[in-house]
Coordinates of C-alpha atoms in Angstrom, one line a residue:
X1 CA 130.4 82.2 95.1
X2 CA 127.4 82.7 93.0
X3 CA 124.3 84.1 94.4
X4 CA 122.2 81.8 96.4
X5 CA 119.3 81.4 94.1
X6 CA 116.9 79.5 96.5
X7 CA 117.6 81.8 99.4
X8 CA 117.0 85.0 97.3
X9 CA 113.8 83.5 96.0
X10 CA 112.9 83.0 99.7
X11 CA 113.9 86.6 101.0
X12 CA 111.8 88.0 98.0
X13 CA 108.6 86.0 98.9
X14 CA 109.0 86.6 102.5
X15 CA 109.4 90.6 101.4
X16 CA 106.3 90.0 99.5
X17 CA 104.3 88.8 102.1
X18 CA 105.3 91.6 104.2
X19 CA 104.3 94.4 101.7
X20 CA 101.1 92.7 101.0
X21 CA 100.2 92.6 104.9
X22 CA 101.3 96.5 105.0
X23 CA 98.9 97.1 102.0
X24 CA 96.2 94.9 103.9
X25 CA 96.7 97.1 107.0
X26 CA 96.5 100.3 104.9
X27 CA 93.0 99.6 103.6
X28 CA 91.9 98.7 107.2
X29 CA 93.5 102.0 108.6
X30 CA 91.5 103.9 105.7
X31 CA 88.3 102.4 106.8
X32 CA 89.1 103.6 110.4
X33 CA 89.6 107.1 109.4
X34 CA 86.2 107.0 107.8
X35 CA 84.7 106.0 111.3
X36 CA 86.9 108.3 113.1
X37 CA 85.2 111.2 114.7
X38 CA 88.6 113.0 116.1
X39 CA 91.7 114.0 114.1
X40 CA 92.1 111.5 111.1
X41 CA 95.8 112.3 111.1
X42 CA 96.1 110.6 114.6
X43 CA 95.0 107.2 113.3
X44 CA 98.2 107.0 111.4
X45 CA 100.2 107.7 114.6
X46 CA 98.2 106.1 117.5
X47 CA 95.8 103.6 115.3
X48 CA 92.9 105.5 116.7
X49 CA 93.9 104.2 120.1
X50 CA 92.2 100.9 118.9
X51 CA 95.2 98.6 118.6
X52 CA 94.2 95.3 120.3
X53 CA 96.5 94.0 123.2
X54 CA 97.4 90.9 121.2
X55 CA 98.6 93.1 118.3
X56 CA 100.0 95.6 120.7
X57 CA 102.2 93.1 122.6
X58 CA 103.7 92.0 119.3
X59 CA 104.4 95.4 117.8
X60 CA 105.9 96.3 121.1
X61 CA 108.1 93.7 121.5
X62 CA 109.2 93.8 117.3
X63 CA 110.0 97.5 118.1
X64 CA 113.0 96.5 120.3
X65 CA 113.9 93.2 118.9
X66 CA 115.6 94.5 116.0
X67 CA 118.6 93.3 113.8
X68 CA 121.1 95.1 116.1
X69 CA 119.6 93.4 119.3
X70 CA 120.1 90.0 117.7
X71 CA 123.4 90.5 116.3
X72 CA 124.9 92.8 118.8
X73 CA 123.8 90.0 121.7
X74 CA 125.4 87.1 119.8
X75 CA 128.6 89.4 119.2
X76 CA 129.0 90.3 122.8
X77 CA 128.6 86.3 124.0
X78 CA 131.0 85.2 121.3
X79 CA 134.0 88.2 121.7
X80 CA 136.9 86.8 123.9
X81 CA 137.2 89.8 125.8
X82 CA 133.5 90.1 126.9
X83 CA 131.2 87.0 127.1
X84 CA 127.6 86.4 128.3
X85 CA 127.9 88.7 131.6
X86 CA 128.4 91.6 129.1
X87 CA 125.6 90.7 126.8
X88 CA 123.2 92.4 129.4
X89 CA 120.6 93.2 126.5
X90 CA 118.0 90.5 127.3
X91 CA 117.8 91.1 131.1
X92 CA 118.2 95.0 130.5
X93 CA 115.0 94.8 127.9
X94 CA 112.9 92.8 130.6
X95 CA 113.8 95.3 133.5
X96 CA 113.5 98.0 131.0
X97 CA 109.8 97.1 129.8
X98 CA 108.9 96.5 133.4
X99 CA 109.8 99.8 134.8
X100 CA 108.2 101.4 131.8
X101 CA 104.8 99.6 132.5
X102 CA 105.0 100.8 136.0
X103 CA 106.3 104.7 135.8
X104 CA 105.3 105.6 132.6
X105 CA 102.5 103.5 130.8
X106 CA 99.8 104.7 133.0
X107 CA 100.6 108.7 133.1
X108 CA 101.3 108.9 129.6
X109 CA 98.1 107.0 128.3
X110 CA 95.9 108.6 130.8
X111 CA 96.3 111.8 129.4
X112 CA 96.0 110.9 125.7
X113 CA 99.3 112.0 124.3
X114 CA 100.1 111.6 120.8
X115 CA 103.8 111.6 120.9
X116 CA 106.7 111.4 123.3
X117 CA 107.4 115.3 122.8
X118 CA 103.6 116.1 123.9
X119 CA 104.3 116.5 127.5
X120 CA 107.3 118.9 126.7
X121 CA 105.0 120.6 124.3
X122 CA 102.2 121.4 127.1
X123 CA 104.7 122.1 129.9
X124 CA 107.7 123.7 128.5
X125 CA 106.7 125.1 125.1
X126 CA 107.7 125.0 121.2
X127 CA 111.3 125.9 121.6
X128 CA 112.7 123.6 124.4
X129 CA 110.4 120.7 122.6
X130 CA 112.7 121.4 119.4
X131 CA 115.7 121.1 121.3
X132 CA 114.6 117.5 122.6
X133 CA 113.4 116.4 119.3
X134 CA 116.7 117.3 117.4
X135 CA 118.9 114.3 119.2
X136 CA 115.8 111.8 118.6
X137 CA 115.6 112.6 114.9
X138 CA 119.2 112.4 114.4
X139 CA 119.3 108.9 116.4
X140 CA 116.8 107.4 114.3
X141 CA 118.1 108.4 111.2
X142 CA 121.6 107.1 112.3
X143 CA 119.8 103.9 113.3
X144 CA 118.1 103.3 110.2
X145 CA 121.2 103.4 108.6
X146 CA 123.1 101.2 110.6
X147 CA 120.4 98.5 110.6
X148 CA 120.4 98.7 106.9
X149 CA 124.2 98.3 106.5
X150 CA 123.9 95.5 108.9
X151 CA 121.4 93.8 106.9
X152 CA 123.4 94.6 103.8
X153 CA 126.5 92.7 105.2
X154 CA 124.4 89.9 106.4
X155 CA 122.8 89.2 102.9
X156 CA 126.0 89.7 101.4
X157 CA 127.6 86.8 103.7
X158 CA 124.7 84.2 103.4
X159 CA 123.4 84.8 100.0
X160 CA 126.4 86.7 98.1
X161 CA 124.1 89.0 97.3
X162 CA 125.2 93.0 97.0
X163 CA 124.9 94.8 99.9
X164 CA 123.9 98.0 98.2
X165 CA 120.9 95.9 96.7
X166 CA 119.8 94.4 99.8
X167 CA 119.8 97.9 101.5
X168 CA 117.8 99.4 98.6
X169 CA 115.2 96.7 98.6
X170 CA 114.7 96.4 102.6
X171 CA 114.5 100.1 102.6
X172 CA 112.1 100.4 99.9
X173 CA 109.8 97.6 101.3
X174 CA 109.8 99.4 104.6
X175 CA 109.1 102.9 103.4
X176 CA 106.2 101.8 101.3
X177 CA 104.0 100.0 103.6
X178 CA 105.1 102.7 106.2
X179 CA 103.7 105.5 104.3
X180 CA 100.8 103.7 102.9
X181 CA 99.2 102.5 106.3
X182 CA 101.1 104.1 109.3
X183 CA 100.7 102.5 112.8
X184 CA 98.5 99.7 111.4
X185 CA 100.9 98.5 108.8
X186 CA 103.7 98.5 111.3
X187 CA 101.8 96.7 114.0
X188 CA 100.4 93.9 111.6
X189 CA 103.5 93.5 109.7
X190 CA 105.3 93.2 113.3
X191 CA 103.2 90.5 114.0
X192 CA 104.6 88.4 110.9
X193 CA 107.9 89.4 111.6
X194 CA 108.1 88.7 115.0
X195 CA 106.6 85.2 114.6
X196 CA 109.1 84.5 111.8
X197 CA 112.1 85.5 113.9
X198 CA 111.1 83.2 116.9
X199 CA 110.6 80.3 114.8
X200 CA 113.4 80.7 112.4
X201 CA 116.2 81.2 115.0
X202 CA 114.9 78.7 117.2
X203 CA 115.0 76.0 114.5
X204 CA 118.6 77.1 113.8
X205 CA 119.6 75.9 117.2
X206 CA 119.4 72.2 117.0
X207 CA 121.5 72.3 113.6
X208 CA 124.1 74.3 115.8
X209 CA 124.6 71.9 118.3
X210 CA 124.7 69.0 115.5
X211 CA 127.5 70.4 113.6
X212 CA 130.7 68.9 114.2
X213 CA 132.6 71.7 114.5
X214 CA 130.7 73.2 117.6
X215 CA 132.2 71.9 121.0
X216 CA 129.8 70.9 124.0
X217 CA 129.2 74.4 125.2
X218 CA 129.8 73.0 128.7
X219 CA 133.2 72.3 128.1
X220 CA 134.3 75.7 126.8
X221 CA 132.4 77.6 129.8
X222 CA 136.2 78.0 131.2
X223 CA 138.1 78.3 128.1
X224 CA 137.3 79.3 124.6
X225 CA 138.6 78.7 121.3
X226 CA 141.1 81.7 121.7
X227 CA 142.2 80.5 125.1
X228 CA 141.6 84.1 126.4
X229 CA 138.5 84.0 128.3
X230 CA 135.4 81.7 128.4
X231 CA 131.9 82.5 126.4
X232 CA 130.7 83.1 129.9
X233 CA 133.1 85.8 130.4
X234 CA 133.8 87.9 133.6
X235 CA 133.7 91.4 135.1
X236 CA 136.7 92.6 136.8
X237 CA 136.8 95.1 139.3
X238 CA 138.3 97.9 137.2
X239 CA 135.7 97.0 134.6
X240 CA 132.8 97.5 136.9
X241 CA 131.9 100.9 136.4
X242 CA 131.9 100.6 132.7
X243 CA 129.7 97.8 132.7
X244 CA 127.2 99.4 135.1
X245 CA 127.1 102.3 132.8
X246 CA 126.5 100.1 129.7
X247 CA 123.8 98.1 131.4
X248 CA 122.0 101.3 132.9
X249 CA 122.2 102.9 129.5
X250 CA 119.9 100.0 128.4
X251 CA 117.7 99.9 131.4
X252 CA 116.2 103.5 130.7
X253 CA 112.9 104.3 129.2
X254 CA 112.3 105.8 126.0
X255 CA 115.9 106.3 125.1
X256 CA 118.2 104.3 122.6
X257 CA 119.5 100.7 123.7
X258 CA 122.4 99.1 122.9
X259 CA 123.7 95.8 124.0
X260 CA 127.0 96.6 122.3
X261 CA 127.4 100.5 121.3
X262 CA 127.9 99.5 117.5
X263 CA 125.2 97.5 117.2
X264 CA 122.2 97.6 119.1
X265 CA 119.2 100.1 119.9
X266 CA 115.7 100.2 121.2
X267 CA 113.5 103.0 119.9
X268 CA 112.0 104.6 122.6
X269 CA 109.6 107.0 120.8
X270 CA 108.4 103.9 119.1
X271 CA 107.6 101.9 122.1
X272 CA 105.7 105.0 123.4
X273 CA 103.6 105.2 120.4
X274 CA 102.5 101.7 121.2
X275 CA 101.5 102.6 124.6
X276 CA 99.5 105.5 123.6
X277 CA 97.9 103.3 120.8
X278 CA 96.5 101.1 123.7
X279 CA 93.1 101.1 124.2
X280 CA 93.2 101.9 128.0
X281 CA 96.2 102.6 130.5
X282 CA 95.5 99.4 131.9
X283 CA 96.3 97.5 128.7
X284 CA 99.2 99.7 128.0
X285 CA 100.7 98.3 131.2
X286 CA 99.7 94.9 130.4
X287 CA 101.5 95.0 127.1
X288 CA 104.8 96.4 128.5
X289 CA 104.6 93.5 131.2
X290 CA 104.2 91.2 128.2
X291 CA 106.7 92.6 126.0
X292 CA 109.3 92.2 128.7
X293 CA 109.1 88.4 128.9
X294 CA 108.9 88.1 125.2
X295 CA 111.6 90.5 124.6
X296 CA 113.8 88.5 127.0
X297 CA 113.1 85.1 125.4
X298 CA 114.0 86.6 121.9
X299 CA 117.1 87.0 123.0
X300 CA 118.1 83.8 123.9
X301 CA 118.6 82.4 120.5
X302 CA 121.2 84.9 120.2
X303 CA 123.1 84.1 123.0
X304 CA 123.2 80.3 122.3
X305 CA 124.6 81.2 118.7
X306 CA 127.1 83.6 120.3
X307 CA 128.3 80.9 122.6
X308 CA 128.3 78.2 119.6
X309 CA 130.6 80.6 117.8
X310 CA 132.8 80.8 120.7
X311 CA 133.1 77.2 121.1
X312 CA 133.5 76.5 117.1
X313 CA 136.8 75.4 115.7
X314 CA 136.4 77.5 112.4
X315 CA 138.8 75.6 110.9
X316 CA 136.6 72.6 110.3
X317 CA 134.3 75.0 108.5
X318 CA 134.9 76.4 105.0
X319 CA 135.2 79.8 107.0
X320 CA 138.7 78.4 108.0
X321 CA 141.5 80.3 110.2
X322 CA 141.7 82.7 111.3
X323 CA 138.3 82.7 113.4
X324 CA 136.0 85.9 113.0
X325 CA 137.4 87.7 116.1
X326 CA 140.8 87.8 114.7
X327 CA 139.5 89.0 111.2
X328 CA 137.8 92.0 112.7
X329 CA 134.4 90.3 111.9
X330 CA 133.0 89.7 115.5
X331 CA 130.1 92.1 114.6
X332 CA 128.9 89.6 111.8
X333 CA 129.3 86.3 113.9
X334 CA 125.6 85.5 113.7
X335 CA 125.2 85.6 110.0
X336 CA 128.9 83.8 109.6
X337 CA 127.7 81.4 112.4
X338 CA 124.6 80.4 110.2
X339 CA 126.1 80.1 106.9
X340 CA 129.4 78.1 107.9
X341 CA 127.9 76.1 110.9
X342 CA 124.5 75.1 109.8
X343 CA 123.1 73.7 106.6
X344 CA 122.3 76.3 103.6
X345 CA 118.6 75.9 104.0
X346 CA 118.7 76.8 107.8
X347 CA 121.0 79.6 107.0
X348 CA 118.3 81.0 104.7
X349 CA 116.0 81.2 107.5
X350 CA 118.5 82.7 109.6
X351 CA 119.0 85.5 106.9
X352 CA 115.1 85.8 106.9
X353 CA 114.8 86.5 110.7
X354 CA 117.5 89.3 110.3
X355 CA 115.9 91.0 107.6
X356 CA 112.4 90.6 109.6
X357 CA 114.3 92.2 112.6
X358 CA 115.6 94.9 110.8
X359 CA 112.3 96.0 109.2
X360 CA 110.2 95.7 112.4
X361 CA 112.6 98.2 114.0
X362 CA 113.2 100.3 110.9
X363 CA 109.4 101.0 110.2
X364 CA 109.1 102.1 113.9
X365 CA 111.7 104.3 113.5
X366 CA 110.4 106.2 110.5
X367 CA 107.1 106.5 111.8
X368 CA 108.0 107.9 115.3
X369 CA 110.4 110.4 113.9
X370 CA 107.7 111.7 111.2
X371 CA 105.0 111.7 114.0
X372 CA 106.8 113.8 116.3
X373 CA 108.0 116.2 113.6
X374 CA 104.3 116.4 112.4
X375 CA 102.5 116.9 115.6
X376 CA 105.0 118.9 117.5
X377 CA 106.8 121.0 115.3
X378 CA 104.9 121.4 112.1
X379 CA 101.4 121.6 113.6
X380 CA 102.0 123.5 117.0
X381 CA 104.5 126.0 115.1
X382 CA 105.1 125.8 111.3
X383 CA 101.2 125.3 110.6
X384 CA 98.7 125.7 113.5
X385 CA 95.5 125.9 110.9
X386 CA 96.8 123.0 109.4
X387 CA 94.1 120.2 108.1
X388 CA 93.9 116.7 108.9
X389 CA 94.6 115.8 105.2
X390 CA 97.9 118.1 105.3
X391 CA 99.3 116.8 108.4
X392 CA 98.6 113.0 106.9
X393 CA 100.7 114.0 103.9
X394 CA 103.5 115.6 105.8
X395 CA 103.9 112.5 108.1
X396 CA 103.8 110.5 104.8
X397 CA 106.7 112.9 103.2
X398 CA 108.4 113.0 106.8
X399 CA 108.7 109.0 106.9
X400 CA 110.2 109.0 103.2
X401 CA 112.8 111.6 104.0
X402 CA 113.9 110.0 107.2
X403 CA 114.0 106.7 105.2
X404 CA 115.9 108.2 102.2
X405 CA 118.7 110.0 104.6
X406 CA 119.0 106.7 106.6
X407 CA 119.2 104.9 103.5
X408 CA 122.0 107.3 102.1
X409 CA 124.0 107.3 105.3
X410 CA 124.0 103.1 105.5
X411 CA 126.3 103.4 102.5
X412 CA 129.0 105.3 104.6
X413 CA 129.0 103.1 107.6
X414 CA 132.0 104.3 109.5
X415 CA 131.4 107.8 110.0
X416 CA 127.7 107.1 110.6
X417 CA 128.5 104.8 113.7
X418 CA 130.6 107.4 115.6
X419 CA 127.9 109.9 115.3
X420 CA 125.4 107.3 116.6
X421 CA 127.7 106.7 119.4
X422 CA 127.5 110.3 120.4
X423 CA 123.7 110.9 119.9
X424 CA 123.1 107.5 121.8
X425 CA 125.1 109.2 124.9
X426 CA 123.2 112.7 124.5
X427 CA 120.0 110.9 124.5
X428 CA 120.6 108.9 127.8
X429 CA 122.3 111.9 129.3
X430 CA 119.8 114.4 128.4
X431 CA 116.5 113.1 127.5
X432 CA 115.9 110.5 130.2
X433 CA 116.0 112.7 133.0
X434 CA 114.0 115.5 131.4
X435 CA 111.4 113.0 130.7
X436 CA 111.4 111.7 134.3
X437 CA 111.0 115.3 135.3
X438 CA 108.1 116.5 133.0
X439 CA 106.0 113.3 133.5
X440 CA 106.6 112.7 137.5
X441 CA 107.7 116.2 138.8
X442 CA 104.9 119.1 138.9
X443 CA 107.6 121.5 140.2
X444 CA 109.6 121.3 137.1
X445 CA 109.7 124.5 134.8
X446 CA 111.2 125.3 131.5
X447 CA 114.2 127.4 133.3
X448 CA 115.2 123.9 135.3
X449 CA 114.8 122.1 132.0
X450 CA 117.1 124.2 129.8
X451 CA 119.4 124.5 133.0
X452 CA 119.5 120.6 133.0
X453 CA 120.0 120.4 129.1
X454 CA 122.9 122.8 129.1
X455 CA 124.5 121.2 132.1
X456 CA 124.3 117.5 130.7
X457 CA 125.4 118.8 127.3
X458 CA 128.4 120.3 128.6
X459 CA 129.6 117.6 130.8
X460 CA 129.1 115.1 128.1
X461 CA 131.3 116.8 126.0
X462 CA 133.7 117.7 128.2
X463 CA 133.9 114.2 128.9
X464 CA 135.2 113.2 125.6
X465 CA 134.5 110.9 122.8
X466 CA 137.1 108.4 121.4
X467 CA 135.1 107.5 118.4
X468 CA 134.6 111.3 117.3
X469 CA 138.4 112.0 118.4
X470 CA 137.1 114.2 121.1
X471 CA 139.8 114.2 123.6
X472 CA 138.4 114.2 127.4
X473 CA 138.8 117.3 129.6
X474 CA 137.1 115.8 132.4
X475 CA 139.1 112.7 133.7
X476 CA 137.0 110.5 135.8
X477 CA 138.6 108.0 138.4
X478 CA 139.7 104.6 136.6
X479 CA 140.4 106.3 133.3
X480 CA 143.2 104.8 131.2
X481 CA 145.1 105.5 128.0
X482 CA 146.1 102.9 125.3
X483 CA 147.8 103.9 122.0
X484 CA 147.5 107.5 123.1
X485 CA 143.6 107.3 123.2
X486 CA 141.8 108.0 126.6
X487 CA 138.9 105.9 127.6
X488 CA 136.8 106.6 130.8
X489 CA 135.9 103.6 132.6
X490 CA 133.9 105.5 135.1
X491 CA 130.2 105.4 135.0
X492 CA 130.3 108.8 133.8
X493 CA 127.1 109.0 131.8
X494 CA 124.8 107.8 134.6
X495 CA 126.8 110.4 136.8
X496 CA 125.6 113.1 134.4
X497 CA 122.1 111.8 133.9
X498 CA 121.6 111.8 137.8
X499 CA 123.4 115.9 137.7
X500 CA 121.3 116.7 135.0
X501 CA 118.3 115.4 136.9
X502 CA 119.4 117.3 140.4
X503 CA 119.6 120.6 138.2
X504 CA 116.3 120.7 136.5
X505 CA 114.8 120.0 140.2
X506 CA 116.9 122.4 142.1
X507 CA 116.9 125.3 139.4
X508 CA 113.0 124.7 139.0
X509 CA 112.7 125.2 142.7
X510 CA 114.8 128.1 143.1
X511 CA 113.4 130.0 140.3
X512 CA 109.9 129.4 141.5
X513 CA 110.7 130.5 145.0
X514 CA 112.3 133.9 143.6
X515 CA 109.3 134.9 141.0
X516 CA 107.0 133.7 144.0
X517 CA 108.5 135.8 146.6
X518 CA 109.4 138.7 144.5
X519 CA 113.1 138.2 145.0
X520 CA 113.2 137.8 141.1
X521 CA 111.1 140.8 139.3
X522 CA 108.6 139.4 137.1
X523 CA 109.8 141.2 134.4
X524 CA 112.7 138.8 134.0
X525 CA 110.3 135.9 133.4
X526 CA 111.0 136.1 129.8
X527 CA 109.8 132.5 128.9
X528 CA 106.4 133.6 130.7
X529 CA 106.6 130.6 132.6
X530 CA 105.3 132.3 136.0
X531 CA 103.1 135.0 134.2
X532 CA 100.8 132.5 132.4
X533 CA 100.9 130.4 135.7
X534 CA 99.5 133.5 137.9
X535 CA 96.9 134.3 135.0
X536 CA 95.8 130.5 135.1
X537 CA 95.2 130.8 138.7
X538 CA 93.4 134.3 138.4
X539 CA 91.2 132.8 135.8
X540 CA 90.2 129.8 138.3
X541 CA 89.4 132.1 141.5
X542 CA 85.4 132.9 141.7
X543 CA 84.7 136.5 140.7
X544 CA 83.6 138.6 143.8
X545 CA 79.9 139.5 143.3
X546 CA 78.9 143.2 143.7
X547 CA 76.6 144.6 146.4
X548 CA 73.6 144.2 143.9
X549 CA 74.5 140.7 143.0
X550 CA 74.7 139.9 146.7
X551 CA 71.2 141.0 147.3
X552 CA 70.0 139.4 143.9
X553 CA 71.5 136.0 145.4
X554 CA 70.1 136.8 148.7
X555 CA 66.7 137.7 147.3
X556 CA 66.7 134.4 145.3
X557 CA 67.7 132.2 148.2
X558 CA 64.9 133.7 150.3

């Protein structure tokens, strides 16, 4: 099959519009820097905290509505072994944004933090902040690689374009406008990208239903093309633990999210940057609540496309038999359905929507990783005296390096996916309880945080990971062995997260009691946690007046 020339022209035109929008936003960012009275380096990260609420809602939604979200939701609905009940992404995102708006938007924005790591920096210091940064940075790099690889596969299916060319062009466009314009470029391009995703995907739906290859969805609720399960699916009692674990991994704030572990993730630090960029705490909360509704709506077309693919007779299409599931191509069911079930010009719109979704997630991941390194490692540890101009260049260089690293890994998808699975789990099991404690528990201290971090990491490794060939040492209830591989069906990740949370609280309280009651010698406070606290309390006490001072006060009063 020859390259789809019209489709290629349309995609290039779309990329051109995105790039021009990014350049326009970069000029706006430069003007804002000249007017900014504070640090100019923060304009690129939080937009001078001047992002209006409409743009804020668009960019916050686009941050999480990525290519993985769209393709992963469609895949989960299509798979005979899963179905709609396992495609919990849209509902999980809805709950996630609402919880984020209620519990995190106001305290994080009111303290004028710049990145997600700021509360860790202020409470625990540089060492622990670096420990939190490492899994976040790695997950962003793996995520960039994953979505670029997915985009390359999609373009090769619909446009018959080389995946290598697709990956390089998409990465170059996203890196260029992110380097030039920072958050303003990301936010304004997100508006265009999200609008295009919404219009193009919904436009594809009627053509799905009009295709003679697609059976009425109401007739395939109980039995799909593979005669195994319906596209609705079911959750068996023995699978309830795994379903709960997967759902709760998505309903968590500021960590990775996946509809299906191979395909989707929500960029936590990026969402936080949108909250911190809001003009006020109340606007940050409103943005979260509005994004909750929009992200749910954006997932509906993928659900319909997945159901249509499950109800389709692929033998009536040029794709033929066996269907995608039996060929091991279920992960690409969305572009396959667009390519073989809808007219060519409609499928081109579909590929445009996937490309837009990929860039809307990629630019956010690039900027968030660069921002955290610049603000919390380079500025706080390596170069405390760094100027604003130096910090701006460091941010740009980091964007470029993360983008290049992710692009390079995109060409080796097999090993990268396994690593991304592990970093996803580490963020859920380790970072989530740590963030809850540092934001909401005043009693949490660095000793408790380190203990919780270590326990969670140890338990997660001992629980095993089939994707990396790590056998489990701890076997939870309901585990199964298939073909010599043990799979945990208990909600062990959620259990580890709660254990980590409990360890942080318990150790923090015990250590504080020990130091306050001199059970633990002050010389053992190697992290200076309580020494600094005592010094701060002493500084806050009023200085006692001498006898001479008292007489002066008395005479003045008289």
